Tab-separated table of C-alpha atoms in Angstrom:
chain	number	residue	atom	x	y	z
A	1	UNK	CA	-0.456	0.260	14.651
A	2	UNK	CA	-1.532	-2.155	12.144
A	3	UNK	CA	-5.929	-2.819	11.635
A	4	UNK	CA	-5.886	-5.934	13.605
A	5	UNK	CA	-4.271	-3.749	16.710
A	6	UNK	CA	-6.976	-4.310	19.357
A	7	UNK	CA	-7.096	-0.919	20.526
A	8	UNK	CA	-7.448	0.816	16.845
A	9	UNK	CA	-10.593	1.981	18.432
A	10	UNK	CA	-8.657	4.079	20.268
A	11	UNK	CA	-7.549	5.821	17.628
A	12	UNK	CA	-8.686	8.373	14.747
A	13	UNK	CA	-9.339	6.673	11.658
A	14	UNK	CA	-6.753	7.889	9.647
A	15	UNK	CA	-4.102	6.809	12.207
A	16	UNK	CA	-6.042	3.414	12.874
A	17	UNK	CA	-6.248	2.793	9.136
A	18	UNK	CA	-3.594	4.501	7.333
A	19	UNK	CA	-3.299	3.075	4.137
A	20	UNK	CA	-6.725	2.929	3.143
A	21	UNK	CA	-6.878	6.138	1.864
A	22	UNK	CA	-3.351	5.609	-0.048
A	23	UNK	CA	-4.494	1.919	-1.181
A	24	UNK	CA	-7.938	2.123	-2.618
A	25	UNK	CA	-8.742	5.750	-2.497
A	26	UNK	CA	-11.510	4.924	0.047
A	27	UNK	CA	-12.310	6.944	3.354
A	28	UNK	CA	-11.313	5.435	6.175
A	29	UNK	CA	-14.077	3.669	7.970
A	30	UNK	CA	-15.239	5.832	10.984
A	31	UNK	CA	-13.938	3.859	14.705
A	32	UNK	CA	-15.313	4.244	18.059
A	33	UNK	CA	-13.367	7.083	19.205
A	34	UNK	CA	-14.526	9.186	15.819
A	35	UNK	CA	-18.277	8.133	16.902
A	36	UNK	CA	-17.616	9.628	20.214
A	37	UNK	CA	-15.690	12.794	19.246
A	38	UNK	CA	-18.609	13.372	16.204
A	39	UNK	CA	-21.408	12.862	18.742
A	40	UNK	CA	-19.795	15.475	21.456
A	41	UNK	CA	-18.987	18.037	18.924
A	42	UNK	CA	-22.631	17.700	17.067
A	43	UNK	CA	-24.073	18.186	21.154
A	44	UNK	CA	-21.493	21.307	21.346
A	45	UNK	CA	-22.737	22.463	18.132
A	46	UNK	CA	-25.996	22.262	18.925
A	47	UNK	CA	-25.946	23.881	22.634
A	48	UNK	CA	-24.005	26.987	21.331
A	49	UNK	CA	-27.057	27.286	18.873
A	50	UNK	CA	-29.313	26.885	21.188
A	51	UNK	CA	-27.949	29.733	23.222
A	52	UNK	CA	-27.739	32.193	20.029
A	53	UNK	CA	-31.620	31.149	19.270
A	54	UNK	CA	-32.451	32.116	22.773
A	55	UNK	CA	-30.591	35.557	22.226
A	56	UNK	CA	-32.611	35.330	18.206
A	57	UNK	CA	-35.830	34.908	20.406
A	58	UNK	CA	-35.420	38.318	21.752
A	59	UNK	CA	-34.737	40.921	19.524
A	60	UNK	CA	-36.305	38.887	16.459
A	61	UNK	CA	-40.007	38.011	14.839
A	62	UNK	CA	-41.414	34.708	15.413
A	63	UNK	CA	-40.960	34.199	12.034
A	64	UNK	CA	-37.346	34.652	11.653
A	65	UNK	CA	-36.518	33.090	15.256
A	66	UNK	CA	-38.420	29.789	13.848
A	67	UNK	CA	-36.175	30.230	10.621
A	68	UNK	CA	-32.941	30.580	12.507
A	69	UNK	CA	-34.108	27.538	14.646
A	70	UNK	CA	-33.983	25.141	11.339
A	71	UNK	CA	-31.565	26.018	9.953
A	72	UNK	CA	-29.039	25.894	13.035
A	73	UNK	CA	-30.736	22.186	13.316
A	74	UNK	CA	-29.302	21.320	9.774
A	75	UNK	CA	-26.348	23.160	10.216
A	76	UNK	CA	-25.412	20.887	13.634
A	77	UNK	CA	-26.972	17.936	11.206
A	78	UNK	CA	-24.591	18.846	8.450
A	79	UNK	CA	-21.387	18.362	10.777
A	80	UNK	CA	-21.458	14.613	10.118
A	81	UNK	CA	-20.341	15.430	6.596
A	82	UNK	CA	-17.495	16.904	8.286
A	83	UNK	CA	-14.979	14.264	7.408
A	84	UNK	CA	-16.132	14.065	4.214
A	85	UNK	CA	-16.347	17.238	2.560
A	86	UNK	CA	-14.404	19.585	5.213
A	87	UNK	CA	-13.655	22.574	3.425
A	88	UNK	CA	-17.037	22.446	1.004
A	89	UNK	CA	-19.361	22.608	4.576
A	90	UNK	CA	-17.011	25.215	6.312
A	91	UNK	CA	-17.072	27.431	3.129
A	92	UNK	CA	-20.991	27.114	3.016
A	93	UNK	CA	-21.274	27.146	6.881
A	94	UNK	CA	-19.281	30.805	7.163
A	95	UNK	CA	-21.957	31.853	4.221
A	96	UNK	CA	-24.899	30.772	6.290
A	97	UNK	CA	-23.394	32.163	9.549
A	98	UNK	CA	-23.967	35.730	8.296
A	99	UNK	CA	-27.783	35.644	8.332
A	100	UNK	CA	-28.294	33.491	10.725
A	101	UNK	CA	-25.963	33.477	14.080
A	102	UNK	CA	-27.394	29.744	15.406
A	103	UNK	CA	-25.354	28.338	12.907
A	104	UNK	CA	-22.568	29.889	15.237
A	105	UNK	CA	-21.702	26.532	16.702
A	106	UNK	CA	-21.353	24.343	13.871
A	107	UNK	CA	-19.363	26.969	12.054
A	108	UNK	CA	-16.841	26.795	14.746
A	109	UNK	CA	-16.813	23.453	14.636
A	110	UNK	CA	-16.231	22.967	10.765
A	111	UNK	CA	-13.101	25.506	11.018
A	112	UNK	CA	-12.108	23.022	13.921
A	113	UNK	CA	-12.181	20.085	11.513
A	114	UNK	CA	-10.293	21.918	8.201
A	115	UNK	CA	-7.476	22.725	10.452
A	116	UNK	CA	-7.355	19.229	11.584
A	117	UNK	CA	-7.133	17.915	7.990
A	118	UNK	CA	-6.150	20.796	5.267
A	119	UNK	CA	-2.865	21.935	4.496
A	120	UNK	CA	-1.698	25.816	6.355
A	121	UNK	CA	-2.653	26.878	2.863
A	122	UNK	CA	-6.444	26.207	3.041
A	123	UNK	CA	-6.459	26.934	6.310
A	124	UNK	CA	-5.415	30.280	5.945
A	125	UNK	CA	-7.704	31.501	3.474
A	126	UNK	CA	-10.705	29.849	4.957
A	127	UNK	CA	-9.936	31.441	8.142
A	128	UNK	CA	-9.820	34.618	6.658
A	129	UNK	CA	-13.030	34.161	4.646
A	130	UNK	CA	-14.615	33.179	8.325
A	131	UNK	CA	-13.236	36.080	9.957
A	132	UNK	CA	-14.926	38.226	7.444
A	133	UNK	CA	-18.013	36.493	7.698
A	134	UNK	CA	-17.536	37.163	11.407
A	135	UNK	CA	-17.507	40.259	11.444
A	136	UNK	CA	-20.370	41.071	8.598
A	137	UNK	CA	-22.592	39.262	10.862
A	138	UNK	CA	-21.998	41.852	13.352
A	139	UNK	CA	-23.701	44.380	10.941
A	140	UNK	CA	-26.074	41.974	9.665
A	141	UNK	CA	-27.370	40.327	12.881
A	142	UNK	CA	-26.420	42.754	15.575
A	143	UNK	CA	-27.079	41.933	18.919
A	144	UNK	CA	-28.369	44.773	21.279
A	145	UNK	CA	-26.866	43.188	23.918
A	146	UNK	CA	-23.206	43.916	22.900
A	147	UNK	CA	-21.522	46.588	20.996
A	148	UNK	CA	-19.758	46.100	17.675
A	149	UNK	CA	-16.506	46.315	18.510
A	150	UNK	CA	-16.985	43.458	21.193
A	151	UNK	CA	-18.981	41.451	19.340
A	152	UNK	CA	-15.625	41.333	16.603
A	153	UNK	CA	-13.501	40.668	18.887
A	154	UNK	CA	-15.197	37.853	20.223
A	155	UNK	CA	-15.911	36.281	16.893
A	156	UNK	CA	-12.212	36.433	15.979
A	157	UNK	CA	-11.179	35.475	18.798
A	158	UNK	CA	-13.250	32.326	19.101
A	159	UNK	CA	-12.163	31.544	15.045
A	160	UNK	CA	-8.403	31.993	16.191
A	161	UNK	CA	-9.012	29.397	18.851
A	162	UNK	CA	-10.931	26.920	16.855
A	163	UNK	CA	-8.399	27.143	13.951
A	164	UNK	CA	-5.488	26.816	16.311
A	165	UNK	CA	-6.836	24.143	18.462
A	166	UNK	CA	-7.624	22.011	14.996
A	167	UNK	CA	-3.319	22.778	13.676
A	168	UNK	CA	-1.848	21.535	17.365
A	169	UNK	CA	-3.998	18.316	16.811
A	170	UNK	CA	-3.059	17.573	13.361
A	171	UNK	CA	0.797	18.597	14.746
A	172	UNK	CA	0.132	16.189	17.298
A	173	UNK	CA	-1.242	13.359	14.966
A	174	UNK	CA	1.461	14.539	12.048
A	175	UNK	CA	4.372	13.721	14.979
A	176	UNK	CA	3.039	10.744	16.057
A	177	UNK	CA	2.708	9.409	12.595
A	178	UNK	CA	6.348	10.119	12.068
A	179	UNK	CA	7.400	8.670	14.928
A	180	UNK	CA	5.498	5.193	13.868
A	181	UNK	CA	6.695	5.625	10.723
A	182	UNK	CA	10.459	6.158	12.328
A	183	UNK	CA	9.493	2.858	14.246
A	184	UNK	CA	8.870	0.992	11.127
A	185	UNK	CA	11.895	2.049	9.638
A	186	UNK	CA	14.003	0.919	12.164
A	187	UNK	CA	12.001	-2.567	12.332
A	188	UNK	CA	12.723	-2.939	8.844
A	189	UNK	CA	16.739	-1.777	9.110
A	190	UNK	CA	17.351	-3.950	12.179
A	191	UNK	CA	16.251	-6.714	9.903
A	192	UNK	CA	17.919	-5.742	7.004
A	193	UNK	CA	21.091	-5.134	9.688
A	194	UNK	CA	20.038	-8.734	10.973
A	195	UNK	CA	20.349	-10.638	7.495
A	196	UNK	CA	23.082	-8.497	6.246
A	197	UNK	CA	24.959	-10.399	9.670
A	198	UNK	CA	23.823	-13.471	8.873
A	199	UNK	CA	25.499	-13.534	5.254
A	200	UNK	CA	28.696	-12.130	6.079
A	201	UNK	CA	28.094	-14.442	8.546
A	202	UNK	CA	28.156	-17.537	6.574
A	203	UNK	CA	30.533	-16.019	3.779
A	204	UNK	CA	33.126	-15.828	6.917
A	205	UNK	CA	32.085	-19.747	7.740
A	206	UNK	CA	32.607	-20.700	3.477
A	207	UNK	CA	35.379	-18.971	3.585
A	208	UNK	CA	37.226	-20.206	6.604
A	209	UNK	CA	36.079	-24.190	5.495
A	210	UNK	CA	38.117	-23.368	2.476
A	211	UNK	CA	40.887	-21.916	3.745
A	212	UNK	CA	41.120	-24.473	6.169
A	213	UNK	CA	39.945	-27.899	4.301
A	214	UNK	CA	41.142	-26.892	0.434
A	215	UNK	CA	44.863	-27.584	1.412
A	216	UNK	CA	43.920	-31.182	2.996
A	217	UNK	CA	41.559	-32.134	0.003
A	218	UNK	CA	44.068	-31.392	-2.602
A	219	UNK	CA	47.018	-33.328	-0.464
A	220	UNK	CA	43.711	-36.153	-0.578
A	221	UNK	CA	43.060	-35.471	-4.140
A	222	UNK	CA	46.909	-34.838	-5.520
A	223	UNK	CA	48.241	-37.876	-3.768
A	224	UNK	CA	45.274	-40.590	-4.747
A	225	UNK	CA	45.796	-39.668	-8.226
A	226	UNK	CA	49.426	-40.144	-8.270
A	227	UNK	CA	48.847	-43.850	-6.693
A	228	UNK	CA	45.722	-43.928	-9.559
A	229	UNK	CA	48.606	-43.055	-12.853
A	230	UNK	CA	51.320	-45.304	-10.800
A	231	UNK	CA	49.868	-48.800	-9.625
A	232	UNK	CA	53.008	-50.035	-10.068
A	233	UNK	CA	55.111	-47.650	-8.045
A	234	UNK	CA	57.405	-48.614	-5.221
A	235	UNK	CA	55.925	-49.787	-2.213
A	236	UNK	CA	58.286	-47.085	0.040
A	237	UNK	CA	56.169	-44.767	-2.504
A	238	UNK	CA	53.212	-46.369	-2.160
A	239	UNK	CA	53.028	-46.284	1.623
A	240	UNK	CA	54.877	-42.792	1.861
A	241	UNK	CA	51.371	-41.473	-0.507
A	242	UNK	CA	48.786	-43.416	1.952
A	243	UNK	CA	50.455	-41.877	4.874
A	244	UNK	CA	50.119	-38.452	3.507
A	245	UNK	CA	46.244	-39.568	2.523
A	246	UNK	CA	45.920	-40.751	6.197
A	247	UNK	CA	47.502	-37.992	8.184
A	248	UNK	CA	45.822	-35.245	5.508
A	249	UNK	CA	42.411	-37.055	5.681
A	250	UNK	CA	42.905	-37.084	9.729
A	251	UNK	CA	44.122	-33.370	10.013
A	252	UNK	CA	40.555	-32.477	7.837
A	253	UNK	CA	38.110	-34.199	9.972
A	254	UNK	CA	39.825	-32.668	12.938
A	255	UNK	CA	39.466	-28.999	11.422
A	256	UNK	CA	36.355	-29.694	10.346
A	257	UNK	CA	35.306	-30.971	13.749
A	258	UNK	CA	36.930	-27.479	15.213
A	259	UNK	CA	34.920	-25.272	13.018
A	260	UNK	CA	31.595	-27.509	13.348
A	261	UNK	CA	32.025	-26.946	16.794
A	262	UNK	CA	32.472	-23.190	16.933
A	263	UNK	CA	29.390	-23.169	14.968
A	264	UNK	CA	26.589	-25.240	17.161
A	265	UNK	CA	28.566	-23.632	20.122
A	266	UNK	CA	28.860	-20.016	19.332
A	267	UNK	CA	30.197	-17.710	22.266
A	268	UNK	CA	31.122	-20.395	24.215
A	269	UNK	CA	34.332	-21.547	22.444
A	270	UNK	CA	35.290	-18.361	20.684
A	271	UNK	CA	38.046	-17.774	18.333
A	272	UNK	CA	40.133	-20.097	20.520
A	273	UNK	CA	38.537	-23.075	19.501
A	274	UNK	CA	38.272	-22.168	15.586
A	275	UNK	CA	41.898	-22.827	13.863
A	276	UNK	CA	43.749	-19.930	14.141
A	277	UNK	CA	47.193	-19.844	12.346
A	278	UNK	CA	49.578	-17.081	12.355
A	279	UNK	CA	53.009	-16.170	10.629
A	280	UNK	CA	54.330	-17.919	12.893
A	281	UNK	CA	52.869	-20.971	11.787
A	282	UNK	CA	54.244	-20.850	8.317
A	283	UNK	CA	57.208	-23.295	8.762
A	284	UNK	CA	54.858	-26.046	9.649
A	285	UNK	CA	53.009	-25.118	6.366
A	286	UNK	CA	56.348	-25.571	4.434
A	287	UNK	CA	57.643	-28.891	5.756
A	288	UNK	CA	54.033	-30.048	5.599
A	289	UNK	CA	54.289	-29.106	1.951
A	290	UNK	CA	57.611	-31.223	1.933
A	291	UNK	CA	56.784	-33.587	3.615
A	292	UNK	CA	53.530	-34.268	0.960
A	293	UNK	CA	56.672	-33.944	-1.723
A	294	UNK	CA	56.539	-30.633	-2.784
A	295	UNK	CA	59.534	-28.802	-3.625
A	296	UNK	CA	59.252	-25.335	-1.711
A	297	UNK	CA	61.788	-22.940	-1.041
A	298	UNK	CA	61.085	-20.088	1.898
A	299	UNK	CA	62.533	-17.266	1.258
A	300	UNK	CA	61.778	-14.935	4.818
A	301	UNK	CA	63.510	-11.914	5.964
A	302	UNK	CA	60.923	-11.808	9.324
A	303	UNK	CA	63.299	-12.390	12.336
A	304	UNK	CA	60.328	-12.313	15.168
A	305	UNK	CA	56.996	-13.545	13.199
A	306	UNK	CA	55.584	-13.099	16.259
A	307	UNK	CA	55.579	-9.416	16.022
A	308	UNK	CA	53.375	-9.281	12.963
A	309	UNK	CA	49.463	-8.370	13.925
A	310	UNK	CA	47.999	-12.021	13.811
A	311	UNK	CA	45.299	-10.602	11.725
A	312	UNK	CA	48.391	-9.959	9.216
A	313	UNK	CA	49.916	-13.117	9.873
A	314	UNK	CA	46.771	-15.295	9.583
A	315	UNK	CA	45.804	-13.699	6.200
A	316	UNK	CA	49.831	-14.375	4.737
A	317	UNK	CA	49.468	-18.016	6.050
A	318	UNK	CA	45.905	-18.249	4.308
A	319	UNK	CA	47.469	-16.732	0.863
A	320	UNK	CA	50.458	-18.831	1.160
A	321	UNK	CA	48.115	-22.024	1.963
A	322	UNK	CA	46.149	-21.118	-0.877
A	323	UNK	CA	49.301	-20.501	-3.559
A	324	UNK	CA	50.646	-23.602	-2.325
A	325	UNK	CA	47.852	-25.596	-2.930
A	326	UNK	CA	47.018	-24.174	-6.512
A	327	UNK	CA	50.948	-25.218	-7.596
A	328	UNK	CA	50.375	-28.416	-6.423
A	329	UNK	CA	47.450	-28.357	-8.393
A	330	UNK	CA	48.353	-27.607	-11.362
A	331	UNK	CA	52.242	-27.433	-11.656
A	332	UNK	CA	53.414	-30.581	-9.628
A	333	UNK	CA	56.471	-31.341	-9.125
A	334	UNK	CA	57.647	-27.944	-10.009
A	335	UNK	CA	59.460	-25.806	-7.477
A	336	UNK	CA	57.626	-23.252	-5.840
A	337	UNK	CA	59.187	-20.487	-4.376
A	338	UNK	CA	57.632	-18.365	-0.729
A	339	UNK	CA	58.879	-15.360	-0.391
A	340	UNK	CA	58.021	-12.712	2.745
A	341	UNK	CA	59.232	-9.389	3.228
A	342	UNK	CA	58.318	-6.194	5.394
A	343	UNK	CA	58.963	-4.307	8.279
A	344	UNK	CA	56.609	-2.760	10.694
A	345	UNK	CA	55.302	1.009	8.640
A	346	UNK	CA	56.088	-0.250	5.201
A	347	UNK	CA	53.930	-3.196	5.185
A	348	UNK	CA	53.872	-6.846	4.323
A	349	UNK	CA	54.877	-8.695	1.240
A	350	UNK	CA	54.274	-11.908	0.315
A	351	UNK	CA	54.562	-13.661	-3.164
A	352	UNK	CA	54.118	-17.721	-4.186
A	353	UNK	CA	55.836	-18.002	-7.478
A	354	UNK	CA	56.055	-21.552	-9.573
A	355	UNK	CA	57.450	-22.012	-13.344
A	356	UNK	CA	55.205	-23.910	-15.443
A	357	UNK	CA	54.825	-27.523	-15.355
A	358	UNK	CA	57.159	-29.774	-17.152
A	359	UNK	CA	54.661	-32.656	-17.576
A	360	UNK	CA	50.811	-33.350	-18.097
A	361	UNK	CA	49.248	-31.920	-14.633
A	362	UNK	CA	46.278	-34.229	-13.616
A	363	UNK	CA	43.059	-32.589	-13.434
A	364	UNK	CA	42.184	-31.762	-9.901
A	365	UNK	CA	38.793	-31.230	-9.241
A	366	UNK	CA	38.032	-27.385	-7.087
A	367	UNK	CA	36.252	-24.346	-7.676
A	368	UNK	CA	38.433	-21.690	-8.433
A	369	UNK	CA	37.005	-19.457	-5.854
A	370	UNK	CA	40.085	-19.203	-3.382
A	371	UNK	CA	41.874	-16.712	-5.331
A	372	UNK	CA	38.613	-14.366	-5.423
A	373	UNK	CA	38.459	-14.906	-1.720
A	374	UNK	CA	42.200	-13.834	-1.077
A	375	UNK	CA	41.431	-11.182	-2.939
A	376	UNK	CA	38.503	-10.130	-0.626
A	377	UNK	CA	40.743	-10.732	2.493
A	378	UNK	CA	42.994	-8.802	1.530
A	379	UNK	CA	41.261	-6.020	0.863
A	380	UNK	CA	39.551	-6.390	3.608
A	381	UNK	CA	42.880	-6.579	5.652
A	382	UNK	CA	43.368	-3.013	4.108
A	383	UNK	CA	45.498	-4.439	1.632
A	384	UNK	CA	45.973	-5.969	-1.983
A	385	UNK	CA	46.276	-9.163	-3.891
A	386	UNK	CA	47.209	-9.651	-7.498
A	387	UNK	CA	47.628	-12.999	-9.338
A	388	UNK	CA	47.793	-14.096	-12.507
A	389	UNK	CA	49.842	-15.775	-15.289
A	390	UNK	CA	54.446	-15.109	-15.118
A	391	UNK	CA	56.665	-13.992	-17.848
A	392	UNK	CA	57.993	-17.307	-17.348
A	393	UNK	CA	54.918	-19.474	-18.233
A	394	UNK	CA	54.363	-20.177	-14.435
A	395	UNK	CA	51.835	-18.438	-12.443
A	396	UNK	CA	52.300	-15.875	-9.192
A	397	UNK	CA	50.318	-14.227	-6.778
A	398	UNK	CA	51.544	-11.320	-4.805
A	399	UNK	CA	50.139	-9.419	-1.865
A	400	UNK	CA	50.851	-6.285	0.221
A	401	UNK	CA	49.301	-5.807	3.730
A	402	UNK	CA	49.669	-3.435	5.879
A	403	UNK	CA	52.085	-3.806	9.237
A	404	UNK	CA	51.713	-0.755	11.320
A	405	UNK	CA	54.971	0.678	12.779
């Protein structure tokens, strides 16, 4: 419930206006329900001293019945100080109830509003100090009309009430208060829950638009600077390179198209629309590779590829995408070797291995961020994925992942 909720007049002021208190060290500002509840308990106050001055009337001088009377009106006039100073007017009103019983009411009423707003700590020893106040006035203001041991009882009795009545309301107020505050939290997690989606989310979407349009780029990018360094090559060369531009530069604008579509379409297309490869898959990778003029060499022991998870399967064609494309990056020309090994319970192996380059290597332009995302797949696949420079001079990235049996 926040201060511009339209029915905060409903409400006590401390739950209508929470943090003002906590904020600014201010008192809450009284609402329409605490004008109400002050305004009956001030009447109720003021009724029960009007019956005690009736009983003062009898057994009393006109003197001391006429004292009684004014001071049980600003004892009933004090109780709008109630909020402010709580356990200051219920300490002074069990004093005054001793001598004079009119101030009954509003002594009742004060206990009512400590237990409402003190710790059990307070409340415990100012309901003890009012139970002995109770029963001194017994002795000190007896009334004929009932003995002592009755007139106790009923004084404790009515304290007990008061002070319990006042601790099930601030339960009451304490649970609802946790409950709102329970409320809030989950507000705030369900957000935090919501944007938390939203990046992994688009981390998923970066990462799949560079698994799936780095290889095509770099066939672009590999194959326009070889025509840029050789203007003079062979036309058989020349048009064997724009074919590989064409048909790479095709293939791209139809993934991208795929995954641009998954994304304005979510839920409607699924994972079936979104390119999806598999071990199975991996051939076509190769003689792609070959095709483009790579020199590959698979080296696979997996008779049914089929039979690997395709989670497993789609994260070894991703890594050996992404090897591929690095060697032709920056070793071209140079051999690169695929190897894949594992059976179902001991896992999945797969390593790209090249030697270094034998010539200048063009500079590509990329940002070096596909290895660190392999890395996150396939730990993510519940796996591993190291990389890094050969004894050789060459470069090689291995991978295990797992293959349940």
């Amino acid at each position: 419930m926040t201060r511009t909720d339209p029915h905060a007049w409903l409400l006590p002021s401390a739950m209508a206006d929470p943090t003002a208190a906590g904020t600014s060290g201010r008192r809450p500002r009284r609402t329409v329900r605490d004008w109400v509840v002050d305004s009956l308990l001030f009447l109720c106050a003021a009724f029960i001293g009007l019956l005690a001055a009736e009983v003062s009337d009898q057994y009393s001088s006109e003197t001391v019945a006429f004292v009684d009377q004014i001071v049980g009106a600003v004892a009933c006039c004090a109780l709008w100080l109630r909020r402010r100073w709580p356990v200051g007017l219920a300490v002074a009103l069990s004093l005054l109830s001793v001598v004079a019983p009119v101030a009954g009411g509003a002594f009742l009423v004060s206990l009512f509003s400590v237990a409402v707003r003190r710790p059990f700590r307070e409340i415990a020893w100012i309901g003890a100090l009012a139970a002995a106040c109770s029963v001194a006035q017994v002795f000190v203001r007896p009334d004929p009309s009932t003995g002592a041991i009755l007139g106790i009882a009923i004084g404790l009795i009515l304290i007990l009430l008061m002070t319990a009545w006042g601790m099930l309301v601030r339960s009451r107020r304490q649970l609802v208060e946790a409950l709102r505050e329970r409320a809030r939290r989950a507000e705030a997690e369900a957000e935090l829950r919501a944007e938390q989606a939203q990046r992994l989310a688009r981390e998923a979407i970066a990462r799949e638009m560079h698994d799936v349009l780095a290889h095509r780029l770099t066939l672009l990018s590999v194959h326009a600077g070889a025509l840029e360094f050789r203007p003079d090559a062979p036309p058989e060369q020349v048009a064997r390179a724009a074919g590989v531009i064409r048909d790479s530069a095709h293939e791209a604008l139809q993934d991208l198209r795929q995954i641009i579509g998954v994304l304005r379409t979510p839920g409607e297309g699924g994972d079936g629309d979104r390119p999806q490869p598999t071990l199975a898959t991996l051939d076509a990778l190769v003689a792609e590779s070959r095709e483009a003029g790579a020199k590959v060499v698979l080296d696979s022991t997996i008779g049914d590829p089929d039979a690997v998870p395709a989670a497993t399967g789609r994260t070894v064609y991703r890594i050996a995408q992404e090897g591929l494309t690095n060697a032709r990056k920056h070793a071209p020309g140079a051999e690169v070797t695929l190897t894949v090994r594992g059976r179902p319970g001991d896992g999945l192996t797969v390593e790209v291995r090249n030697p270094a380059p034998t010539g200048p290597v063009p500079h590509v332009p990329g940002s070096g961020q596909g290895l660190i995302g392999l890395t996150e797949r396939a730990t993510l696949a519940g796996g591993r994925l190291d990389h890094g420079p050969a004894p050789d001079g060459g470069f090689a990235v291995h991978a295990w992942l797992p293959w349940p049996s």
